[in-house]
GROMACS .gro file of C-alpha atoms in nm:
model
   49
    1MET     CA    1  -0.390   0.392  -2.230
    2GLY     CA    2  -0.366   0.270  -1.875
    3ILE     CA    3  -0.344   0.542  -1.566
    4GLU     CA    4  -0.039   0.751  -1.497
    5LYS     CA    5   0.064   0.600  -1.207
    6LYS     CA    6   0.435   0.857  -0.947
    7VAL     CA    7   0.594   0.765  -0.768
    8LEU     CA    8   0.629   0.823  -0.387
    9SER     CA    9   0.908   0.717  -0.153
   10ILE     CA   10   0.837   0.663   0.225
   11ARG     CA   11   1.078   0.574   0.512
   12LEU     CA   12   0.939   0.278   0.775
   13ASP     CA   13   1.060   0.034   0.926
   14GLU     CA   14   1.226  -0.243   0.887
   15ALA     CA   15   1.003  -0.492   1.111
   16PHE     CA   16   0.748  -0.297   0.958
   17ILE     CA   17   0.863  -0.395   0.584
   18THR     CA   18   0.892  -0.765   0.734
   19LYS     CA   19   0.562  -0.788   0.799
   20LEU     CA   20   0.364  -0.564   0.478
   21LYS     CA   21   0.631  -0.844   0.273
   22GLU     CA   22   0.564  -1.111   0.472
   23ILE     CA   23   0.134  -1.023   0.428
   24ALA     CA   24   0.201  -0.979   0.031
   25LYS     CA   25   0.310  -1.244  -0.054
   26ARG     CA   26   0.052  -1.486   0.132
   27GLN     CA   27  -0.181  -1.245  -0.114
   28ASN     CA   28   0.030  -1.267  -0.407
   29ARG     CA   29   0.063  -0.941  -0.472
   30SER     CA   30   0.364  -0.706  -0.476
   31MET     CA   31   0.420  -0.524  -0.146
   32SER     CA   32   0.422  -0.198  -0.408
   33ASN     CA   33   0.038  -0.294  -0.434
   34LEU     CA   34  -0.044  -0.451  -0.136
   35ILE     CA   35   0.037  -0.073   0.038
   36GLU     CA   36  -0.191   0.054  -0.278
   37THR     CA   37  -0.482  -0.125  -0.201
   38VAL     CA   38  -0.478  -0.056   0.174
   39LEU     CA   39  -0.422   0.316   0.085
   40LYS     CA   40  -0.723   0.364  -0.130
   41GLU     CA   41  -0.963   0.189   0.105
   42TYR     CA   42  -0.852   0.414   0.357
   43VAL     CA   43  -0.899   0.697   0.149
   44GLU     CA   44  -1.254   0.590   0.047
   45GLU     CA   45  -1.358   0.555   0.380
   46ASN     CA   46  -1.222   0.842   0.539
   47HIS     CA   47  -1.287   1.089   0.227
   48LYS     CA   48  -1.521   1.339   0.268
   49ASN     CA   49  -1.623   1.544  -0.008
   0.00000   0.00000   0.00000
Protein backbone atom coordinates (compact mmCIF):
# COMPACT_ATOMS: atom_id res chain seq x y z
CA MET A 1 0.00 0.00 0.00
CA GLY A 2 1.04 3.61 -0.55
CA ILE A 3 1.62 6.31 1.99
CA GLU A 4 -1.52 7.46 3.78
CA LYS A 5 -2.09 11.15 3.19
CA LYS A 6 -4.12 13.50 5.36
CA VAL A 7 -6.45 16.21 4.11
CA LEU A 8 -5.50 19.81 4.94
CA SER A 9 -7.81 22.75 4.37
CA ILE A 10 -6.25 26.17 3.81
CA ARG A 11 -7.59 29.58 2.87
CA LEU A 12 -5.92 31.39 0.00
CA ASP A 13 -6.61 34.61 -1.86
CA GLU A 14 -8.61 34.04 -5.05
CA ALA A 15 -5.95 35.68 -7.24
CA PHE A 16 -3.30 33.38 -5.75
CA ILE A 17 -5.46 30.32 -6.42
CA THR A 18 -5.86 31.42 -10.04
CA LYS A 19 -2.08 31.67 -10.41
CA LEU A 20 -1.62 28.22 -8.86
CA LYS A 21 -4.18 26.71 -11.23
CA GLU A 22 -2.40 28.25 -14.23
CA ILE A 23 0.97 26.89 -13.13
CA ALA A 24 -0.48 23.44 -12.41
CA LYS A 25 -2.14 23.34 -15.83
CA ARG A 26 1.11 24.30 -17.59
CA GLN A 27 2.92 21.53 -15.70
CA ASN A 28 0.12 19.02 -16.38
CA ARG A 29 -0.49 18.31 -12.70
CA SER A 30 -3.25 18.85 -10.20
CA MET A 31 -3.17 21.92 -8.01
CA SER A 32 -2.91 19.63 -4.99
CA ASN A 33 0.15 17.92 -6.46
CA LEU A 34 1.72 21.29 -7.30
CA ILE A 35 1.25 22.58 -3.75
CA GLU A 36 2.56 19.34 -2.23
CA THR A 37 5.64 19.42 -4.47
CA VAL A 38 6.40 23.08 -3.71
CA LEU A 39 5.97 22.54 0.03
CA LYS A 40 8.18 19.43 0.02
CA GLU A 41 10.95 21.35 -1.76
CA TYR A 42 10.64 24.23 0.70
CA VAL A 43 10.78 21.96 3.74
CA GLU A 44 13.76 19.98 2.38
CA GLU A 45 15.66 23.23 1.79
CA ASN A 46 14.77 24.79 5.13
CA HIS A 47 14.47 21.91 7.60
CA LYS A 48 17.30 21.73 10.09
CA ASN A 49 17.90 18.56 12.10
